[in-house]
């Protein structure tokens, strides 16, 4: 059974270069983009949070710079990205402003989504933009990322961003309408697959490796994205972006491939915090804090009595009282700063540390209590 698009509350849309940039002229496909902006505005008006992961910086920049067709050297694609990203961001801001929506540009590197300290920052900024009803427009920071520390394709980047912000749906707009049992261009017997319940080796084998010159990701990176999404509790759909109003097309039951997950973002995140990370320290909390945590509150510095271990902001720590372990969380401070503010009210944090840190020692969303 296919999910209904209207059921989703936080949606990430990934738009590929081949859709955004008209190959022949190397310019943006304005009419198409304007129609997509209508779809985004509809979703947004219904109350959903929307985030766009947009490629196209390199594709646009290479035209402006007059670079010859064919593969680019790393420095060339970085220079092209520097030129193209400005135009790309301005275009998104304009097409969304037409619907009264504010856009915010976020350029991320692999480390921003993989290293826990930076992950917390990227997540907090993005969530704040969504809370303010802006539409974040995300791309990889291609100008500084070198090949070893790059995603290189926006499919996996979009999946990481989607799970990072707890999106319940990731839509990958592509130049195909989903996954087939074999490459549809070369195999007339290829059959379209409408729903993938689980990514098995057989599904992976169908993906092959093809990618076009403008977009880096082929079906294989989309399947990788699907794995990341499923583990993070995010459903994913691969849809043909070439139609006008492509999101409406999906909503109206148009052909696409759904990748389902049995989990949801909140459960998946709690499982990740509770199990995947090695705790670097222990926070001993007082009775008042224990009660507050069990009532669903965040952990404030004032409720922490003492600290053990050596940890950095974003690391996992064990939360316990004198009798038992209560759970785990991602701590918002390095051990040195944490030690200075424990037992103190949050309004004193700035005076003690010299900067306005987070109110919470561990935010509720970054915590998994036992039995939750
Ligand atoms: N970040 C690249 C760009 O904006 C695109 C990567 C991709 O196509 O997946 O040009």
CSV table of C-alpha atoms and ligand atoms in Angstrom, one decimal:
chain,number,residue,atom,x,y,z
A,1,UNK,CA,0.0,0.0,0.0
A,2,UNK,CA,1.2,3.4,-1.0
A,3,UNK,CA,1.2,6.1,1.7
A,4,UNK,CA,-0.8,9.3,1.1
A,5,UNK,CA,1.4,12.4,0.7
A,6,UNK,CA,-0.9,14.4,2.9
A,7,UNK,CA,0.0,12.3,6.0
A,8,UNK,CA,3.6,13.7,6.2
A,9,UNK,CA,4.5,16.5,8.5
A,10,UNK,CA,8.2,17.2,7.6
A,11,UNK,CA,9.2,16.6,4.0
A,12,UNK,CA,12.7,16.9,2.3
A,13,UNK,CA,12.6,17.3,-1.5
A,14,UNK,CA,15.8,16.6,-3.4
A,15,UNK,CA,16.0,18.2,-6.8
A,16,UNK,CA,18.7,17.0,-9.2
A,17,UNK,CA,20.8,19.1,-11.6
A,18,UNK,CA,19.4,17.4,-14.7
A,19,UNK,CA,16.0,18.8,-13.8
A,20,UNK,CA,17.0,22.2,-12.7
A,21,UNK,CA,19.4,23.0,-15.5
A,22,UNK,CA,18.5,23.0,-19.1
A,23,UNK,CA,21.3,21.1,-20.7
A,24,UNK,CA,21.3,22.7,-24.1
A,25,UNK,CA,21.5,26.2,-22.8
A,26,UNK,CA,23.1,25.6,-19.4
A,27,UNK,CA,20.4,27.8,-17.8
A,28,UNK,CA,17.9,27.2,-15.1
A,29,UNK,CA,14.6,25.7,-16.1
A,30,UNK,CA,12.5,28.6,-14.8
A,31,UNK,CA,9.0,27.5,-15.8
A,32,UNK,CA,9.5,24.1,-14.3
A,33,UNK,CA,11.0,25.5,-11.1
A,34,UNK,CA,8.1,28.0,-10.7
A,35,UNK,CA,5.7,25.0,-11.0
A,36,UNK,CA,7.6,23.1,-8.3
A,37,UNK,CA,7.5,26.2,-6.1
A,38,UNK,CA,3.7,26.0,-6.4
A,39,UNK,CA,3.8,22.4,-5.1
A,40,UNK,CA,6.1,23.4,-2.3
A,41,UNK,CA,3.8,26.3,-1.3
A,42,UNK,CA,0.8,23.9,-1.2
A,43,UNK,CA,2.6,21.6,1.1
A,44,UNK,CA,3.8,24.4,3.3
A,45,UNK,CA,0.4,26.0,3.5
A,46,UNK,CA,-1.0,22.7,4.8
A,47,UNK,CA,1.4,23.1,7.7
A,48,UNK,CA,4.1,20.7,6.7
A,49,UNK,CA,7.8,21.7,7.2
A,50,UNK,CA,9.6,21.6,3.9
A,51,UNK,CA,13.3,21.5,3.2
A,52,UNK,CA,14.8,21.5,-0.3
A,53,UNK,CA,18.1,19.8,-1.2
A,54,UNK,CA,19.1,21.4,-4.5
A,55,UNK,CA,21.8,20.4,-6.8
A,56,UNK,CA,22.8,22.5,-9.8
A,57,UNK,CA,25.6,24.7,-8.6
A,58,UNK,CA,28.3,23.0,-10.6
A,59,UNK,CA,26.0,22.6,-13.7
A,60,UNK,CA,25.2,26.3,-13.7
A,61,UNK,CA,28.6,27.5,-12.9
A,62,UNK,CA,30.3,25.6,-15.6
A,63,UNK,CA,28.2,27.3,-18.2
A,64,UNK,CA,28.8,30.8,-16.8
A,65,UNK,CA,32.5,30.1,-16.8
A,66,UNK,CA,32.4,28.6,-20.3
A,67,UNK,CA,33.9,25.3,-19.3
A,68,UNK,CA,34.0,22.6,-22.0
A,69,UNK,CA,31.6,19.6,-21.7
A,70,UNK,CA,33.0,16.5,-20.1
A,71,UNK,CA,34.3,15.6,-16.7
A,72,UNK,CA,35.8,18.4,-14.6
A,73,UNK,CA,38.9,18.4,-12.4
A,74,UNK,CA,38.1,18.8,-8.7
A,75,UNK,CA,39.3,22.5,-8.6
A,76,UNK,CA,37.3,23.2,-11.7
A,77,UNK,CA,34.1,21.8,-10.2
A,78,UNK,CA,34.8,23.7,-7.0
A,79,UNK,CA,35.2,27.0,-9.0
A,80,UNK,CA,32.1,26.2,-10.9
A,81,UNK,CA,30.2,25.6,-7.7
A,82,UNK,CA,31.3,28.9,-6.3
A,83,UNK,CA,29.9,30.7,-9.3
A,84,UNK,CA,26.7,28.6,-9.7
A,85,UNK,CA,25.7,28.5,-6.0
A,86,UNK,CA,25.0,32.2,-5.9
A,87,UNK,CA,22.6,32.0,-8.8
A,88,UNK,CA,21.0,28.9,-7.5
A,89,UNK,CA,20.4,30.4,-4.0
A,90,UNK,CA,19.0,33.6,-5.5
A,91,UNK,CA,16.7,31.7,-7.8
A,92,UNK,CA,15.3,29.6,-4.9
A,93,UNK,CA,14.8,32.7,-2.8
A,94,UNK,CA,12.9,34.4,-5.6
A,95,UNK,CA,10.6,31.5,-6.6
A,96,UNK,CA,9.7,30.8,-3.0
A,97,UNK,CA,9.2,34.5,-2.2
A,98,UNK,CA,6.6,34.6,-5.0
A,99,UNK,CA,4.5,32.5,-2.6
A,100,UNK,CA,5.4,34.5,0.5
A,101,UNK,CA,7.9,31.9,1.7
A,102,UNK,CA,11.3,32.8,3.1
A,103,UNK,CA,14.2,30.6,2.0
A,104,UNK,CA,17.5,30.1,3.9
A,105,UNK,CA,20.6,28.7,2.4
A,106,UNK,CA,22.5,26.0,4.2
A,107,UNK,CA,25.8,24.6,2.8
A,108,UNK,CA,27.0,21.5,4.5
A,109,UNK,CA,30.0,19.2,4.3
A,110,UNK,CA,30.2,15.5,5.2
A,111,UNK,CA,31.5,16.4,8.6
A,112,UNK,CA,28.5,18.5,9.4
A,113,UNK,CA,26.3,15.5,9.3
A,114,UNK,CA,28.8,12.9,10.5
A,115,UNK,CA,30.7,14.5,13.3
A,116,UNK,CA,28.6,14.7,16.4
A,117,UNK,CA,29.7,18.1,17.5
A,118,UNK,CA,28.9,19.7,14.2
A,119,UNK,CA,25.8,17.5,13.7
A,120,UNK,CA,24.2,19.2,16.7
A,121,UNK,CA,24.9,22.6,15.3
A,122,UNK,CA,23.6,21.8,11.8
A,123,UNK,CA,20.5,20.2,13.2
A,124,UNK,CA,19.8,23.1,15.6
A,125,UNK,CA,20.1,25.7,12.9
A,126,UNK,CA,17.9,23.8,10.4
A,127,UNK,CA,15.2,23.1,13.0
A,128,UNK,CA,15.2,26.8,14.0
A,129,UNK,CA,14.6,27.8,10.4
A,130,UNK,CA,11.7,25.3,10.1
A,131,UNK,CA,10.3,26.5,13.4
A,132,UNK,CA,10.3,30.0,11.9
A,133,UNK,CA,8.4,28.6,8.8
A,134,UNK,CA,11.3,29.2,6.4
A,135,UNK,CA,12.3,26.7,3.8
A,136,UNK,CA,15.9,25.7,4.1
A,137,UNK,CA,17.7,25.2,0.8
A,138,UNK,CA,20.6,22.8,1.2
A,139,UNK,CA,23.5,21.9,-1.0
A,140,UNK,CA,26.9,20.4,-0.3
A,141,UNK,CA,29.6,23.1,0.3
A,142,UNK,CA,31.4,22.0,-2.9
A,143,UNK,CA,33.8,24.9,-2.9
A,144,UNK,CA,35.7,23.7,0.1
A,145,UNK,CA,35.1,19.9,0.3
A,146,UNK,CA,37.9,17.8,-1.2
A,147,UNK,CA,37.2,14.5,-2.7
A,148,UNK,CA,37.9,12.4,0.4
A,149,UNK,CA,35.5,14.5,2.6
A,150,UNK,CA,32.7,14.9,0.1
A,151,UNK,CA,29.4,13.3,-0.4
A,152,UNK,CA,29.7,14.0,-4.1
A,153,UNK,CA,26.1,13.2,-4.7
A,154,UNK,CA,23.0,14.9,-3.2
A,155,UNK,CA,21.0,11.7,-2.9
A,156,UNK,CA,22.9,10.5,0.2
A,157,UNK,CA,23.3,14.0,1.4
A,158,UNK,CA,19.5,14.5,1.3
A,159,UNK,CA,19.0,11.3,3.2
A,160,UNK,CA,21.4,12.3,5.9
A,161,UNK,CA,19.8,15.7,6.2
A,162,UNK,CA,16.3,14.1,6.2
A,163,UNK,CA,17.2,11.8,9.1
A,164,UNK,CA,19.1,14.5,10.9
A,165,UNK,CA,16.0,16.7,11.1
A,166,UNK,CA,13.6,13.8,11.7
A,167,UNK,CA,11.8,14.2,8.4
A,168,UNK,CA,9.1,11.6,7.9
A,169,UNK,CA,9.4,11.7,4.1
A,170,UNK,CA,12.2,12.2,1.6
A,171,UNK,CA,11.3,12.8,-2.1
A,172,UNK,CA,14.0,12.2,-4.7
A,173,UNK,CA,13.1,13.9,-7.9
A,174,UNK,CA,14.9,12.3,-10.7
A,175,UNK,CA,14.7,11.8,-14.5
A,176,UNK,CA,13.2,8.3,-14.0
A,177,UNK,CA,9.9,7.5,-12.4
A,178,UNK,CA,11.3,5.0,-10.0
A,179,UNK,CA,13.0,1.6,-9.7
A,180,UNK,CA,12.8,-1.0,-12.4
A,181,UNK,CA,13.7,-4.7,-12.3
A,182,UNK,CA,16.3,-3.9,-15.0
A,183,UNK,CA,17.4,-0.7,-16.8
A,184,UNK,CA,14.2,0.4,-18.7
A,185,UNK,CA,16.1,2.1,-21.5
A,186,UNK,CA,17.9,-1.1,-22.6
A,187,UNK,CA,15.6,-3.8,-21.4
A,188,UNK,CA,12.0,-3.8,-22.8
A,189,UNK,CA,11.0,-6.4,-20.2
A,190,UNK,CA,11.9,-4.2,-17.3
A,191,UNK,CA,9.1,-3.9,-14.8
A,192,UNK,CA,8.4,-0.9,-12.6
A,193,UNK,CA,8.4,-1.5,-8.8
A,194,UNK,CA,5.8,0.7,-7.0
A,195,UNK,CA,6.6,-0.2,-3.4
A,196,UNK,CA,9.8,-1.5,-1.8
A,197,UNK,CA,9.1,-2.8,1.8
A,198,UNK,CA,12.8,-3.5,2.5
A,199,UNK,CA,16.0,-3.0,0.6
A,200,UNK,CA,17.3,-6.5,0.0
A,201,UNK,CA,20.3,-7.6,-2.0
A,202,UNK,CA,17.9,-8.4,-4.9
A,203,UNK,CA,16.7,-4.7,-4.8
A,204,UNK,CA,20.3,-3.5,-4.7
A,205,UNK,CA,21.2,-5.6,-7.7
A,206,UNK,CA,18.4,-3.9,-9.8
A,207,UNK,CA,19.9,-0.5,-9.2
A,208,UNK,CA,23.0,-0.9,-11.5
A,209,UNK,CA,25.3,2.2,-11.6
A,210,UNK,CA,24.3,4.6,-14.4
A,211,UNK,CA,24.5,8.3,-13.9
A,212,UNK,CA,24.3,11.2,-16.3
A,213,UNK,CA,27.0,13.8,-16.8
A,214,UNK,CA,25.2,16.6,-14.9
A,215,UNK,CA,24.0,14.6,-11.9
A,216,UNK,CA,26.3,12.5,-10.0
A,217,UNK,CA,24.0,10.0,-8.4
A,218,UNK,CA,22.5,7.1,-10.4
A,219,UNK,CA,20.0,4.6,-9.1
A,220,UNK,CA,22.7,3.1,-6.9
A,221,UNK,CA,23.2,6.3,-4.7
A,222,UNK,CA,19.4,6.5,-4.5
A,223,UNK,CA,19.3,3.0,-3.0
A,224,UNK,CA,22.1,4.0,-0.6
A,225,UNK,CA,19.9,7.0,0.3
A,226,UNK,CA,17.0,4.6,0.8
A,227,UNK,CA,19.0,2.6,3.3
A,228,UNK,CA,20.0,5.7,5.3
A,229,UNK,CA,16.4,7.0,5.2
A,230,UNK,CA,14.9,3.6,6.4
A,231,UNK,CA,17.4,3.4,9.3
A,232,UNK,CA,16.4,6.9,10.3
A,233,UNK,CA,12.7,6.2,10.2
A,234,UNK,CA,12.1,8.3,7.1
A,235,UNK,CA,10.0,7.0,4.2
A,236,UNK,CA,11.4,7.7,0.7
A,237,UNK,CA,10.0,8.1,-2.7
A,238,UNK,CA,11.7,8.2,-6.1
A,239,UNK,CA,9.6,10.2,-8.5
A,240,UNK,CA,9.9,11.6,-12.0
A,241,UNK,CA,10.7,15.2,-11.7
A,242,UNK,CA,10.3,16.0,-15.3
A,243,UNK,CA,6.6,16.5,-15.2
A,244,UNK,CA,5.2,19.9,-14.4
A,245,UNK,CA,4.1,20.1,-10.7
A,246,UNK,CA,5.9,16.8,-9.9
A,247,UNK,CA,4.8,16.7,-6.3
A,248,UNK,CA,1.2,17.0,-7.2
A,249,UNK,CA,1.8,14.2,-9.6
A,250,UNK,CA,2.9,12.0,-6.7
A,251,UNK,CA,0.0,13.2,-4.5
A,252,UNK,CA,-2.4,12.3,-7.3
A,253,UNK,CA,-1.1,8.7,-7.4
A,254,UNK,CA,1.4,9.1,-10.3
A,255,UNK,CA,3.9,6.4,-11.0
A,256,UNK,CA,6.8,6.4,-8.6
A,257,UNK,CA,8.6,4.0,-6.2
A,258,UNK,CA,8.0,4.1,-2.5
A,259,UNK,CA,10.6,2.9,0.0
A,260,UNK,CA,8.9,2.2,3.3
A,261,UNK,CA,10.4,2.0,6.8
A,262,UNK,CA,8.8,0.1,9.7
A,263,UNK,CA,10.2,2.8,12.0
A,264,UNK,CA,9.5,6.5,12.5
A,265,UNK,CA,12.0,9.4,13.0
A,266,UNK,CA,11.5,9.7,16.8
A,267,UNK,CA,11.8,6.0,17.5
A,268,UNK,CA,14.8,5.6,15.1
A,269,UNK,CA,16.6,8.5,16.8
A,270,UNK,CA,16.0,7.2,20.3
A,271,UNK,CA,17.3,3.8,19.2
A,272,UNK,CA,20.4,5.4,17.7
A,273,UNK,CA,21.1,7.4,20.9
A,274,UNK,CA,20.4,4.4,23.1
A,275,UNK,CA,22.4,1.9,21.2
A,276,UNK,CA,24.7,3.1,18.5
A,277,UNK,CA,27.1,5.4,20.4
A,278,UNK,CA,29.6,4.5,23.0
A,279,UNK,CA,28.9,6.8,26.1
A,280,UNK,CA,32.0,9.0,26.9
A,281,UNK,CA,30.9,10.0,30.4
A,282,UNK,CA,28.3,9.9,33.1
A,283,UNK,CA,26.0,12.7,34.4
A,284,UNK,CA,24.7,12.1,37.9
A,285,UNK,CA,21.4,14.0,38.3
A,286,UNK,CA,19.5,14.9,41.5
A,287,UNK,CA,16.0,13.8,42.5
A,288,UNK,CA,14.3,16.8,41.1
A,289,UNK,CA,15.9,16.3,37.7
A,290,UNK,CA,14.9,12.6,37.8
A,291,UNK,CA,11.3,13.5,38.3
A,292,UNK,CA,11.5,16.2,35.6
A,293,UNK,CA,13.1,13.8,33.1
A,294,UNK,CA,10.4,11.2,33.8
A,295,UNK,CA,7.8,13.9,33.2
A,296,UNK,CA,9.2,14.6,29.7
A,297,UNK,CA,11.5,17.6,30.4
A,298,UNK,CA,15.0,18.3,29.2
A,299,UNK,CA,18.0,18.0,31.5
A,300,UNK,CA,19.1,21.4,32.8
A,301,UNK,CA,22.6,22.1,34.3
A,302,UNK,CA,21.0,22.9,37.6
A,303,UNK,CA,19.8,19.2,38.0
A,304,UNK,CA,23.3,17.7,37.5
A,305,UNK,CA,25.3,17.0,40.7
A,306,UNK,CA,28.5,15.6,39.3
A,307,UNK,CA,30.2,14.5,36.2
A,308,UNK,CA,32.5,11.6,35.3
A,309,UNK,CA,34.5,10.9,32.1
A,310,UNK,CA,35.9,13.1,29.3
A,311,UNK,CA,33.4,14.1,26.6
A,312,UNK,CA,32.9,16.7,23.9
A,313,UNK,CA,29.7,18.5,22.8
A,314,UNK,CA,27.6,16.1,20.9
A,315,UNK,CA,29.0,12.9,22.5
A,316,UNK,CA,26.7,10.4,24.1
A,317,UNK,CA,26.7,10.2,27.9
A,318,UNK,CA,24.9,8.1,30.5
A,319,UNK,CA,22.3,9.8,32.6
A,320,UNK,CA,21.9,8.3,36.1
A,321,UNK,CA,21.0,9.1,39.7
A,322,UNK,CA,22.6,7.6,42.7
A,323,UNK,CA,20.7,4.4,42.4
A,324,UNK,CA,20.2,3.6,38.8
A,325,UNK,CA,20.8,4.4,35.1
A,326,UNK,CA,18.0,6.5,33.6
A,327,UNK,CA,19.1,6.6,30.0
A,328,UNK,CA,21.5,8.3,27.5
A,329,UNK,CA,21.7,11.5,25.7
A,330,UNK,CA,23.8,13.8,23.5
A,331,UNK,CA,25.4,16.4,25.8
A,332,UNK,CA,25.4,20.0,24.7
A,333,UNK,CA,28.7,21.0,26.3
A,334,UNK,CA,32.3,19.8,26.4
A,335,UNK,CA,33.3,18.3,29.8
A,336,UNK,CA,35.2,21.5,30.9
A,337,UNK,CA,32.3,23.8,30.3
A,338,UNK,CA,29.8,21.3,31.6
A,339,UNK,CA,31.7,21.1,34.9
A,340,UNK,CA,31.5,24.8,35.4
A,341,UNK,CA,27.8,25.1,35.0
A,342,UNK,CA,26.4,22.1,36.8
A,343,UNK,CA,24.2,23.0,39.8
A,344,UNK,CA,23.7,26.4,38.4
A,345,UNK,CA,20.5,28.0,36.9
A,346,UNK,CA,20.6,28.3,33.1
A,347,UNK,CA,20.3,32.1,33.2
A,348,UNK,CA,23.8,32.2,34.7
A,349,UNK,CA,25.4,30.2,31.9
A,350,UNK,CA,26.5,33.3,29.9
A,351,UNK,CA,28.1,35.0,32.9
A,352,UNK,CA,30.0,31.8,33.9
A,353,UNK,CA,31.2,30.7,30.4
A,354,UNK,CA,31.4,34.0,28.6
A,355,UNK,CA,29.1,33.0,25.8
A,356,UNK,CA,25.3,32.3,25.7
A,357,UNK,CA,25.3,28.5,25.5
A,358,UNK,CA,22.3,26.2,25.3
A,359,UNK,CA,19.7,26.3,28.1
A,360,UNK,CA,19.7,22.5,28.4
A,361,UNK,CA,22.6,20.2,29.3
A,362,UNK,CA,20.8,17.6,27.3
A,363,UNK,CA,17.8,18.6,25.2
A,364,UNK,CA,14.8,16.3,25.4
A,365,UNK,CA,15.0,15.5,21.7
A,366,UNK,CA,18.6,14.3,22.2
A,367,UNK,CA,17.7,11.9,25.0
A,368,UNK,CA,16.6,8.2,25.2
A,369,UNK,CA,15.4,7.2,28.6
A,370,UNK,CA,15.2,3.5,29.6
A,371,UNK,CA,11.8,2.1,28.9
A,372,UNK,CA,10.9,4.7,26.4
B,1,LIG,N1,26.4,19.4,-5.2
B,1,LIG,C1,26.4,19.4,-6.6
B,1,LIG,C2,25.9,20.6,-7.2
B,1,LIG,O1,25.2,21.4,-6.7
B,1,LIG,C3,25.5,18.3,-7.1
B,1,LIG,C4,25.7,16.9,-6.6
B,1,LIG,C5,24.6,16.0,-7.3
B,1,LIG,O2,24.3,16.2,-8.5
B,1,LIG,O3,24.1,15.0,-6.7
B,1,LIG,O4,26.3,20.9,-8.4
